[in-house]
mmCIF file of C-alpha atoms in Angstrom:
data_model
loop_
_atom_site.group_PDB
_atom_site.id
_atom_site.type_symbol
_atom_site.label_atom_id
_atom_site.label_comp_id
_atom_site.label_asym_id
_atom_site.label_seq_id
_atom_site.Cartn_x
_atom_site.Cartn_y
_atom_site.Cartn_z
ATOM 1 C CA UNK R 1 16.024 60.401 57.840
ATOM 2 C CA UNK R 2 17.572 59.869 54.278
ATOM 3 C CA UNK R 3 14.752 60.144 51.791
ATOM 4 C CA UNK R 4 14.861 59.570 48.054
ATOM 5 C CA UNK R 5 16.315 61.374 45.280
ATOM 6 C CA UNK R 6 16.159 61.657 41.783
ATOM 7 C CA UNK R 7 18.725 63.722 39.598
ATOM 8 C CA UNK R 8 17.594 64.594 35.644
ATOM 9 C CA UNK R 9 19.726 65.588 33.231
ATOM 10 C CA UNK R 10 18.626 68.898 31.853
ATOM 11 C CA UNK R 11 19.335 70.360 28.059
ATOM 12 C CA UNK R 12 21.797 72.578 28.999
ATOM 13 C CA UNK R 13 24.045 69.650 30.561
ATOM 14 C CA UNK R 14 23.238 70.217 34.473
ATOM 15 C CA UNK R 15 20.847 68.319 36.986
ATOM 16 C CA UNK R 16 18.158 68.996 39.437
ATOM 17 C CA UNK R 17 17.410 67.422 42.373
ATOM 18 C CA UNK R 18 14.034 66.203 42.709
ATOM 19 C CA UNK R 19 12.924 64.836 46.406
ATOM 20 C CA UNK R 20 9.958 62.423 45.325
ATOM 21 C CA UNK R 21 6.634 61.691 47.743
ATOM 22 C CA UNK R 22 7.371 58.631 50.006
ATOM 23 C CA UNK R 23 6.948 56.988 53.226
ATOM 24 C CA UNK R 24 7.110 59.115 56.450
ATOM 25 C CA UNK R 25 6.488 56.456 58.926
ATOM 26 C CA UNK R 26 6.879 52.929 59.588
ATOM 27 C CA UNK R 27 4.600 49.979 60.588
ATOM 28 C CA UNK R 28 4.648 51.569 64.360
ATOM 29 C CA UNK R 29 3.547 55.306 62.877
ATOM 30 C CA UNK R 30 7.810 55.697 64.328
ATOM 31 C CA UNK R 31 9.983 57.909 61.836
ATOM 32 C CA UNK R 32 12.145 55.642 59.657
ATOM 33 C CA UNK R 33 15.634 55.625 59.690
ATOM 34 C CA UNK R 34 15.127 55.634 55.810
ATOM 35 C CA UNK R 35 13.563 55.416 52.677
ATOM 36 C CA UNK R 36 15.782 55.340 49.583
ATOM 37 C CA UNK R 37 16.321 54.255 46.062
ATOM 38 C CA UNK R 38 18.264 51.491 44.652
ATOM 39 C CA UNK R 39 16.998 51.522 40.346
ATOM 40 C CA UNK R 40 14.804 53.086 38.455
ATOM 41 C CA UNK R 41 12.830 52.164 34.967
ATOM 42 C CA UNK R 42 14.564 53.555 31.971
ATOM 43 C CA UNK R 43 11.942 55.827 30.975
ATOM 44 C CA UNK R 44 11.765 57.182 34.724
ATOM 45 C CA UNK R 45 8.634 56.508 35.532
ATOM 46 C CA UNK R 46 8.764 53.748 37.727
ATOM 47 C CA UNK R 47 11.846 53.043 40.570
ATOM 48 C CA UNK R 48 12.322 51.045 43.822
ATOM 49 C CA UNK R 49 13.986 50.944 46.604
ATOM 50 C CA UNK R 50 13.247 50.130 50.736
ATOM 51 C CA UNK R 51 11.965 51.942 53.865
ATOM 52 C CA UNK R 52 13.999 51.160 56.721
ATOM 53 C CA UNK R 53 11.909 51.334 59.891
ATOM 54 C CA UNK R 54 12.842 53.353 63.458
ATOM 55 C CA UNK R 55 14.773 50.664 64.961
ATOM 56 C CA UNK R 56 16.618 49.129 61.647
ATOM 57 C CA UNK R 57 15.135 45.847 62.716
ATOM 58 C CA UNK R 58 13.176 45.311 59.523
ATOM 59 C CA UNK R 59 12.862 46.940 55.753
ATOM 60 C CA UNK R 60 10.148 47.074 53.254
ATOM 61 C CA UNK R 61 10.194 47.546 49.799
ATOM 62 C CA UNK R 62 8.663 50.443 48.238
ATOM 63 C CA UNK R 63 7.564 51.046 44.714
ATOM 64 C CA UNK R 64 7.400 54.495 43.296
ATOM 65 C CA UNK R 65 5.371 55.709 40.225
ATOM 66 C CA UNK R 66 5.671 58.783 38.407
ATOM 67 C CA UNK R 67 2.497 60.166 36.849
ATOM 68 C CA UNK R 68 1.810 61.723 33.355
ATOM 69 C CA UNK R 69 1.836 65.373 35.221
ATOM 70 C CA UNK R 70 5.284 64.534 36.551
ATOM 71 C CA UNK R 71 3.880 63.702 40.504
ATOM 72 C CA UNK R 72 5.058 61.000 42.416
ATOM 73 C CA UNK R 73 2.746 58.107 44.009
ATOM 74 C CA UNK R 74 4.681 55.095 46.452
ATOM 75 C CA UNK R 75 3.103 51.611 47.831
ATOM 76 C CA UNK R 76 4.876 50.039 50.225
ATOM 77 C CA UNK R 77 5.392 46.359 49.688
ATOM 78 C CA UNK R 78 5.802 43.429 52.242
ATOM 79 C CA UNK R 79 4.222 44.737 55.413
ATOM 80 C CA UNK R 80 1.473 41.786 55.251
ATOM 81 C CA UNK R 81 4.276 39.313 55.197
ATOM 82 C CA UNK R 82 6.104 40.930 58.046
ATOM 83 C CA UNK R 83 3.548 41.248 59.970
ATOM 84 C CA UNK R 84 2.508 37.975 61.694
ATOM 85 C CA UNK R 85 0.265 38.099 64.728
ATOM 86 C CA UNK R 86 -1.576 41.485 65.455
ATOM 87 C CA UNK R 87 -2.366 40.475 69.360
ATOM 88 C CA UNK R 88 1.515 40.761 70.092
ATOM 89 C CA UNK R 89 1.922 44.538 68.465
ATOM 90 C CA UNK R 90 3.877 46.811 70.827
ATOM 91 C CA UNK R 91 2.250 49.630 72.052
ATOM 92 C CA UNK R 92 3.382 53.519 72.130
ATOM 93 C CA UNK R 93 7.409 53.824 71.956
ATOM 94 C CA UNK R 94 8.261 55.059 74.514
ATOM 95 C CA UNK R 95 9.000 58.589 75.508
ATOM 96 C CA UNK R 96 12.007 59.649 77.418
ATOM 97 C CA UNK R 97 10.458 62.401 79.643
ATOM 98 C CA UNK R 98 7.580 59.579 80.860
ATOM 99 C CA UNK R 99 10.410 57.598 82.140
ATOM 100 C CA UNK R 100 13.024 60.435 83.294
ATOM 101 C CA UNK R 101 11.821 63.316 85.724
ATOM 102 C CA UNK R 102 14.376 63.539 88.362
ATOM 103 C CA UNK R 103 17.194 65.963 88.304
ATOM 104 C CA UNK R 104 20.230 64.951 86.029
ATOM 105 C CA UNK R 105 23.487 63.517 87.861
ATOM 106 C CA UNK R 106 21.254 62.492 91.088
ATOM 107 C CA UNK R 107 20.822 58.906 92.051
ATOM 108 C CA UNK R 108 17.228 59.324 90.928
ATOM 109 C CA UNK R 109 18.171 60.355 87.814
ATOM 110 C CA UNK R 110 20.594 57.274 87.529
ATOM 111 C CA UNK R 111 17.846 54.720 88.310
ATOM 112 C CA UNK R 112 14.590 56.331 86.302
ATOM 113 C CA UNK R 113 17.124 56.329 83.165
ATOM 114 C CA UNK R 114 18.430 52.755 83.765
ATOM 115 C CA UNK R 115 14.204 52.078 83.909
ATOM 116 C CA UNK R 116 13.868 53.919 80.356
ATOM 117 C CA UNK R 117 16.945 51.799 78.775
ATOM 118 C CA UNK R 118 14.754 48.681 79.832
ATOM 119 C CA UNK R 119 11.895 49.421 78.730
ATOM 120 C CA UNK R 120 13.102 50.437 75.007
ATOM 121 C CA UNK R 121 14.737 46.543 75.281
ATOM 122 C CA UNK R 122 11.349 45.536 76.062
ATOM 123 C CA UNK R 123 10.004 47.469 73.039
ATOM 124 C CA UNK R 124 12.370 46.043 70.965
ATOM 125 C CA UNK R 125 11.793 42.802 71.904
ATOM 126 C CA UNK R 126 8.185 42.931 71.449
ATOM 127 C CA UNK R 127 8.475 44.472 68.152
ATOM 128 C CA UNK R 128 10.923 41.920 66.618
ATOM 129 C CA UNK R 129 8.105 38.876 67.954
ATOM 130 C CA UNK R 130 5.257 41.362 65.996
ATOM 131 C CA UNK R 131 6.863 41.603 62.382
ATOM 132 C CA UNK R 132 8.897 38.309 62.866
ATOM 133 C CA UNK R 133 9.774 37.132 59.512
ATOM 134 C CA UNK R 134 9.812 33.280 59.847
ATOM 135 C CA UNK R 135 12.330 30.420 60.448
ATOM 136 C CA UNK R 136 15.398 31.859 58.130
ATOM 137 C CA UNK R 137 18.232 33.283 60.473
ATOM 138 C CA UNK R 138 17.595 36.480 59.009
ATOM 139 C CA UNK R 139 14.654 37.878 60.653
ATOM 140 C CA UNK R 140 14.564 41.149 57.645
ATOM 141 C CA UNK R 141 13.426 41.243 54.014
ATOM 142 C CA UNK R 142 16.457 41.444 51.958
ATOM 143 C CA UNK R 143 16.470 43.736 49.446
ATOM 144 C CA UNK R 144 18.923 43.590 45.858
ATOM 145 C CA UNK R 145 19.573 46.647 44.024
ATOM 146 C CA UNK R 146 18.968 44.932 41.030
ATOM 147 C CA UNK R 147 15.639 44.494 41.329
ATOM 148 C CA UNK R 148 13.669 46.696 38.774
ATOM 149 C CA UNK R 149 12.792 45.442 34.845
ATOM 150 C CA UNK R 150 14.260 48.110 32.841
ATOM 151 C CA UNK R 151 10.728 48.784 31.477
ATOM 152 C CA UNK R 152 9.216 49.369 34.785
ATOM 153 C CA UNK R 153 6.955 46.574 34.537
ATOM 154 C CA UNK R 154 8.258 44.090 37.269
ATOM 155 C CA UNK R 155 10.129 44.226 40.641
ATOM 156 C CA UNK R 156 11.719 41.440 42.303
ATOM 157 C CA UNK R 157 12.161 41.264 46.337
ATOM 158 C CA UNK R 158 14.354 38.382 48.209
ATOM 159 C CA UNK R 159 13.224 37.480 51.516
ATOM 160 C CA UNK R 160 13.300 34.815 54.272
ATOM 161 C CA UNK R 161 10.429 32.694 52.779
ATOM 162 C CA UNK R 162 10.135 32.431 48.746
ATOM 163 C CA UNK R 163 11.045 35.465 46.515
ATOM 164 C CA UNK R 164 8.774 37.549 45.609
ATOM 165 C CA UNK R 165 8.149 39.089 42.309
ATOM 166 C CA UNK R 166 5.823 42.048 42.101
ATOM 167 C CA UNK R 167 3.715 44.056 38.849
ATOM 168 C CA UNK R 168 4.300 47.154 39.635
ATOM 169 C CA UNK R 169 1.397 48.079 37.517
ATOM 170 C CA UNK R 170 -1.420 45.920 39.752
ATOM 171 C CA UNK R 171 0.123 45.929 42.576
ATOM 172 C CA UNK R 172 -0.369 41.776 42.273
ATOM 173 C CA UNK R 173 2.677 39.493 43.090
ATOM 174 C CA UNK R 174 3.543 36.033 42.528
ATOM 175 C CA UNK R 175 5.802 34.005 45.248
ATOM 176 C CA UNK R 176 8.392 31.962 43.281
ATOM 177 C CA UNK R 177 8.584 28.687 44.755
ATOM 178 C CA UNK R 178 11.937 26.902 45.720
ATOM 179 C CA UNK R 179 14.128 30.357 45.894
ATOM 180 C CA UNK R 180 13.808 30.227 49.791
ATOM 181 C CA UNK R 181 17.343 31.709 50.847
ATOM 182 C CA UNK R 182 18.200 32.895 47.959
ATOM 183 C CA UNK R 183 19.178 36.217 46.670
ATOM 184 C CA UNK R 184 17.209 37.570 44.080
ATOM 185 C CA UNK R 185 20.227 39.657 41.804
ATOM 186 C CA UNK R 186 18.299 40.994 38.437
ATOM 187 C CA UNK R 187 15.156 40.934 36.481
ATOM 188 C CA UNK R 188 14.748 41.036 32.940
ATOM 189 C CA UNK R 189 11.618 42.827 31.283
ATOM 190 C CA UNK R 190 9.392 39.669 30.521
ATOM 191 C CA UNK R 191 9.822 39.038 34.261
ATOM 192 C CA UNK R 192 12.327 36.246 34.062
ATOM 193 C CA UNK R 193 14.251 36.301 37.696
ATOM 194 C CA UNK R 194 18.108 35.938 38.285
ATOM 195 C CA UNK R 195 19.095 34.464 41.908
ATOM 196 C CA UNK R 196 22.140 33.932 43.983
ATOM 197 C CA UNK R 197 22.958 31.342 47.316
ATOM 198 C CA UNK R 198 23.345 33.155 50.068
ATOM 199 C CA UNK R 199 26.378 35.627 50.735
ATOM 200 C CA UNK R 200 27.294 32.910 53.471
ATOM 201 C CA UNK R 201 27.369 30.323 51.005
ATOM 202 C CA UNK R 202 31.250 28.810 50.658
ATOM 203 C CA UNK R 203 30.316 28.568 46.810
ATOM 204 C CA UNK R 204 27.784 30.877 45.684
ATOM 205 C CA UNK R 205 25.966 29.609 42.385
ATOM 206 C CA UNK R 206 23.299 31.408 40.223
ATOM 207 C CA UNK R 207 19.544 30.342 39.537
ATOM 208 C CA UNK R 208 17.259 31.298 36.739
ATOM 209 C CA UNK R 209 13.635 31.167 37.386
ATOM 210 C CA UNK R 210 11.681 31.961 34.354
ATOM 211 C CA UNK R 211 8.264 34.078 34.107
ATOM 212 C CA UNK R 212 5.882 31.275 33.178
ATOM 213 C CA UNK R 213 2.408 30.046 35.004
ATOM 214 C CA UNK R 214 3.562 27.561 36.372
ATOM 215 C CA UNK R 215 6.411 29.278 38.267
ATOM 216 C CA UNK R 216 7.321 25.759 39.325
ATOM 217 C CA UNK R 217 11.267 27.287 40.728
ATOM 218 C CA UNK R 218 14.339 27.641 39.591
ATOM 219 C CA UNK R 219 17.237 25.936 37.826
ATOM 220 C CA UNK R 220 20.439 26.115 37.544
ATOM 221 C CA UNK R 221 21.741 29.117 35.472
ATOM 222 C CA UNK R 222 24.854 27.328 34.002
ATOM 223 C CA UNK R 223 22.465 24.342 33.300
ATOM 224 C CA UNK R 224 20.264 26.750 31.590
ATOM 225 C CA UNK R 225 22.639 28.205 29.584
ATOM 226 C CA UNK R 226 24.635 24.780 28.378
ATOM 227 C CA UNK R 227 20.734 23.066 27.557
ATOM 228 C CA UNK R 228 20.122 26.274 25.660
ATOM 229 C CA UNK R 229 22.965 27.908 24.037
ATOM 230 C CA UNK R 230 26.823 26.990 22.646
ATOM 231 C CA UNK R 231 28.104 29.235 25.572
ATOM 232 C CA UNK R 232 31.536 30.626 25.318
ATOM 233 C CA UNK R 233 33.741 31.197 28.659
ATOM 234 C CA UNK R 234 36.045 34.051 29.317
ATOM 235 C CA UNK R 235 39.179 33.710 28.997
ATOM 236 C CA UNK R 236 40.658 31.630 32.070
ATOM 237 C CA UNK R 237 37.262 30.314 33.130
ATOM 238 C CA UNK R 238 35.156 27.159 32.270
ATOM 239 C CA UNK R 239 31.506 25.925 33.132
ATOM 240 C CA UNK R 240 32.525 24.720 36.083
ATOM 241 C CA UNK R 241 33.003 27.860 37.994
ATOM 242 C CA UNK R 242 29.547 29.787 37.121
ATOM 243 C CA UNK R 243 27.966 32.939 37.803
ATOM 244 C CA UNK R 244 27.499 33.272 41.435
ATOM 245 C CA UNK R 245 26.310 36.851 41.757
ATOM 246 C CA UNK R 246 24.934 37.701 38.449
ATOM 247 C CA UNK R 247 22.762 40.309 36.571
ATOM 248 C CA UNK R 248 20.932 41.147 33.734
ATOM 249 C CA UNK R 249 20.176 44.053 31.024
ATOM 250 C CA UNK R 250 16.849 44.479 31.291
ATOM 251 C CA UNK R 251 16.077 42.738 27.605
ATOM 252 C CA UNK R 252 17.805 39.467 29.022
ATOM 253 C CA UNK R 253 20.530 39.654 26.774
ATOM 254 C CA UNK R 254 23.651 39.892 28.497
ATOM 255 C CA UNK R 255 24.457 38.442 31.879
ATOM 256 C CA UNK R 256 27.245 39.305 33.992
ATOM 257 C CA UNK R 257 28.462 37.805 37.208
ATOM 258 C CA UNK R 258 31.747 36.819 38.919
ATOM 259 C CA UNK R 259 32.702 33.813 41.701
ATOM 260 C CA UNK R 260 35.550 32.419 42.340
ATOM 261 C CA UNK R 261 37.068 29.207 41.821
ATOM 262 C CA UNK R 262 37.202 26.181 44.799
ATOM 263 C CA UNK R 263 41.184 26.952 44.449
ATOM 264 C CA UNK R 264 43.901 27.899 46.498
ATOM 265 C CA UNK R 265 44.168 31.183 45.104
ATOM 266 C CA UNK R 266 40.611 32.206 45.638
ATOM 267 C CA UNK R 267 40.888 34.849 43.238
ATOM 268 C CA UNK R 268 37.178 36.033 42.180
ATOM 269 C CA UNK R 269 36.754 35.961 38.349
ATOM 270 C CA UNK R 270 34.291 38.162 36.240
ATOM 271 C CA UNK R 271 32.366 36.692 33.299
ATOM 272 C CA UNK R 272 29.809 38.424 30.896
ATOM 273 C CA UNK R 273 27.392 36.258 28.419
ATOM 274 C CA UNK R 274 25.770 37.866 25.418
ATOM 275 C CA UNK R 275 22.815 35.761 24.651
ATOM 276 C CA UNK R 276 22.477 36.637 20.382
ATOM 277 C CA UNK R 277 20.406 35.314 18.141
ATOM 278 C CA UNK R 278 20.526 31.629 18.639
ATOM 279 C CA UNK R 279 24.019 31.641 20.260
ATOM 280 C CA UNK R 280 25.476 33.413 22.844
ATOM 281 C CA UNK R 281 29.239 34.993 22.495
ATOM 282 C CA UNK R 282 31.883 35.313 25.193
ATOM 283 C CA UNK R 283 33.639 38.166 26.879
ATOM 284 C CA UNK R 284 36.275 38.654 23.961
ATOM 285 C CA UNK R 285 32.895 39.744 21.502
ATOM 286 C CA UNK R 286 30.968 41.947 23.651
ATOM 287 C CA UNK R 287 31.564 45.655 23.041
ATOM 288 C CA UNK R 288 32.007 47.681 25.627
ATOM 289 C CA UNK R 289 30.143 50.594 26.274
ATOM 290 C CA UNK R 290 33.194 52.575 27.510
ATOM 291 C CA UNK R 291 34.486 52.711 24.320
ATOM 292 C CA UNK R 292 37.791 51.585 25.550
ATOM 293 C CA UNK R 293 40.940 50.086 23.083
ATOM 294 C CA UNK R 294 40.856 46.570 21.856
ATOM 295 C CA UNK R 295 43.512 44.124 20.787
ATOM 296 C CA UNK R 296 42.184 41.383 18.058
ATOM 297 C CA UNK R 297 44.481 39.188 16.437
ATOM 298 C CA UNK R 298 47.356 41.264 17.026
ATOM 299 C CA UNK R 299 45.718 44.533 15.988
ATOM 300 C CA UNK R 300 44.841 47.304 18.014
ATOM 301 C CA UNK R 301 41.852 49.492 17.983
ATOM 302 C CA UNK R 302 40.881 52.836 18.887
ATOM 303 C CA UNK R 303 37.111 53.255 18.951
ATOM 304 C CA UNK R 304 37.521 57.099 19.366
ATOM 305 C CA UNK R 305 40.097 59.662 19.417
ATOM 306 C CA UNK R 306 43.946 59.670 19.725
ATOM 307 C CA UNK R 307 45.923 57.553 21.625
ATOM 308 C CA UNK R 308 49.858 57.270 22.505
ATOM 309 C CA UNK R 309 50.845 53.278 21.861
ATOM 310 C CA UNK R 310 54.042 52.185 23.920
ATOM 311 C CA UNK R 311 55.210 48.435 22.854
ATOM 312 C CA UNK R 312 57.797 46.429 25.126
ATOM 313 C CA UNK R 313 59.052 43.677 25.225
ATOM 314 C CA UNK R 314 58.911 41.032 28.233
ATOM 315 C CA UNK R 315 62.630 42.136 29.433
ATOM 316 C CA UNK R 316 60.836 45.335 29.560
ATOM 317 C CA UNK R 317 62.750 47.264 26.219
ATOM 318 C CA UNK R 318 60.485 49.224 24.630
ATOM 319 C CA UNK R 319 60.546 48.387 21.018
ATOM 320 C CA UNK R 320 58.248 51.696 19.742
ATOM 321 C CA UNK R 321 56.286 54.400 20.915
ATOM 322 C CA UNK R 322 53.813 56.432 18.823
ATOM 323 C CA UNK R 323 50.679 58.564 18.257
ATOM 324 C CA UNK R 324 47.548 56.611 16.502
ATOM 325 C CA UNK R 325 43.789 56.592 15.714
ATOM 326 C CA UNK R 326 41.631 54.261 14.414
ATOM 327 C CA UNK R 327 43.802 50.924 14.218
ATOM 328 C CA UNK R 328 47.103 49.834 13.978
ATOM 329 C CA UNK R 329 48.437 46.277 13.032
ATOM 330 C CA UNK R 330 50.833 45.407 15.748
ATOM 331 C CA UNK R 331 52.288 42.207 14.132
ATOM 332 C CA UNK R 332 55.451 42.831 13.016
ATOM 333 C CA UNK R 333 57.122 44.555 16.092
ATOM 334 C CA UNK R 334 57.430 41.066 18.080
ATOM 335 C CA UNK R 335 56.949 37.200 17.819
ATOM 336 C CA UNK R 336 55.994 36.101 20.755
ATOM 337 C CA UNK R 337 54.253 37.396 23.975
ATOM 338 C CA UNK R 338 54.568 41.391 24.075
ATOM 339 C CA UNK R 339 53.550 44.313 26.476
ATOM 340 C CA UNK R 340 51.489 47.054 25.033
ATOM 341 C CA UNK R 341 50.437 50.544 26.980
ATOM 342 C CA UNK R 342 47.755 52.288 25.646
ATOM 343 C CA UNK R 343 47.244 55.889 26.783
ATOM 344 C CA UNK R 344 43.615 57.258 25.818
ATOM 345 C CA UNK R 345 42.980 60.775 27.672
ATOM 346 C CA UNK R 346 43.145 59.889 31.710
ATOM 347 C CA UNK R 347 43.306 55.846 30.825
ATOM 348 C CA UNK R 348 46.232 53.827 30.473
ATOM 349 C CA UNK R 349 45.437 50.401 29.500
ATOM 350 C CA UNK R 350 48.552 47.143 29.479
ATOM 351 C CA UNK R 351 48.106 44.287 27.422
ATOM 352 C CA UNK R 352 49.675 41.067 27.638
ATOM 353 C CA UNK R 353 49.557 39.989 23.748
ATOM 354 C CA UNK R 354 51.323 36.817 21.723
ATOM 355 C CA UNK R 355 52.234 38.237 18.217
#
């Protein structure tokens, strides 16, 4: 069974392993296949993840809660939607040696195992009619990993029916209408939900369904956005192509998501929105947290460190080739589009640049 972890980062640089209290059994009192994490609060108190029963037929979500003495609590979440009519619950799995008593290799043998193969069909069978799920054509809770505020406060969980978006602090959830099907993809800390169509969709686009009391569904992200904010594209992309399979940071400041245009190419594009004050700026402001070079307006940055600048170009003659730090105004070496290799420790980085 794969059970959860969680690594901390100790003063002196290295980690332990922590394996934290959760599930042992499944709706059946069967072992399950697993029970593992997929995010965790940012003050690591609070993370999710699912429980995987014995036969991998359905999953529950679990939330796990840390305790001011550092001891770990779980709840299982979803069993009383799974569960759907208690007079058709399978009895006992069944055990191998009730069914199998005869000498191996005899004809016996042969027939009281073909009888034990049937009956764990039969098992099966009745199980998947017990915790049957409802009329989607997926018959399991699905499960995003980016389904945990960053403040601990909220999960989200997809599932056949309406999404479902959980306090993790009550224990009390709230079914968001009009989201059955879709994917629930991120959660922001006031509890505003991110969604997705289905991976099956031919065009996947993105929902935003706000925390309010009336939780009357979702809308359109990009409609969101363009009602709300003078949104700027990345480069290459417009509003028509949206945010298919998006996320959040956990302040609902920055959304990132890719699709991919209804072209023949059917390449997928990436797009990240910062959401400022009052106006949100496109993928050529956002820092990034790698603090990786930069071009601007023909200049170069180095946010930390030395790097070794080649600059071609397009026939492919290099033109220069030096050390730098900081920045360096690349203007005068070429009019037109040029080639620039940046080398920063193990990273190389080309740019495609009109001087």
């Amino acid at each position: 069974m794969y059970v959860p972890v969680i690594w901390t980062l100790q003063d002196d640089g290295s980690y332990t392993a922590e394996v934290i209290a959760h599930p042992t059994e499944d709706l059946m009192g069967l072992k399950p296949q697993m029970a593992i994490l997929y995010g965790i609060s940012n003050d690591g108190t609070r993370a999710y993840g699912i429980l995987r029963d014995f036969t991998g037929f359905y999953s529950l979500g679990v939330i796990y809660k840390k305790d001011a003495n550092g001891a770990w609590t779980y709840q299982t979440v979803g069993q009383d939607w799974l569960v759907k009519d208690e007079s058709k619950k399978p009895g006992a799995y069944p055990v191998y040696e009730d069914y199998v008593t005869a000498e191996a290799g005899t004809p016996e043998w042969y027939e009281q195992d073909a009888n034990y193969a049937y009956a764990i069909m039969d098992w099966n069978a009745a199980l998947n009619e017990y915790v049957y799920t409802g009329t989607s054509p997926s018959q399991q809770i699905l499960v995003n990993q980016n389904s945990i505020s960053g403040n601990g406060k909220y999960m989200v969980m997809s599932t056949p029916d309406d999404a479902r978006r959980y306090n993790t602090e009550d224990g009390t959830f709230i079914a968001l209408p009009g989201t059955s099907g879709q994917v629930t993809t991120g959660i922001t800390n006031n509890g505003d939900v991110l969604m997705a169509s289905p991976i099956g969709s031919p065009y996947r686009t993105a929902s935003y369904c706000p925390n309010s009391e009336a939780m009357d569904g979702t809308t359109g992200l990009m409609t969101w956005l363009n009602n709300n904010y003078a949104v700027q594209y990345a480069e290459g992309t417009d509003g028509t192509q949206g945010l298919g399979t998006c996320c959040t940071t956990p302040d609902g400041q920055t959304i990132v998501g890719w699709n991919n245009p209804q072209s023949l190419g059917m390449y997928y594009v990436s797009t990240v929105v910062q959401l400022g004050v009052g106006k949100p700026v496109g993928i050529d402001n956002v820092t990034s947290s790698t603090q990786e070079p930069t071009i601007e307006n023909g200049v170069l940055y180095i946010p930390e460190g030395e790097a070794s600048v080649s600059v071609y170009a397009t026939n492919g003659s290099q033109m220069a080739s030096f050390t730098a730090t900081g920045s360096v105004d690349l203007s005068g070496y070429n009019t037109g589009l040029t080639i620039v290799k940046v080398k920063t420790g193990k990273l190389t980085q080309t740019f495609k640049v009109t001087l």
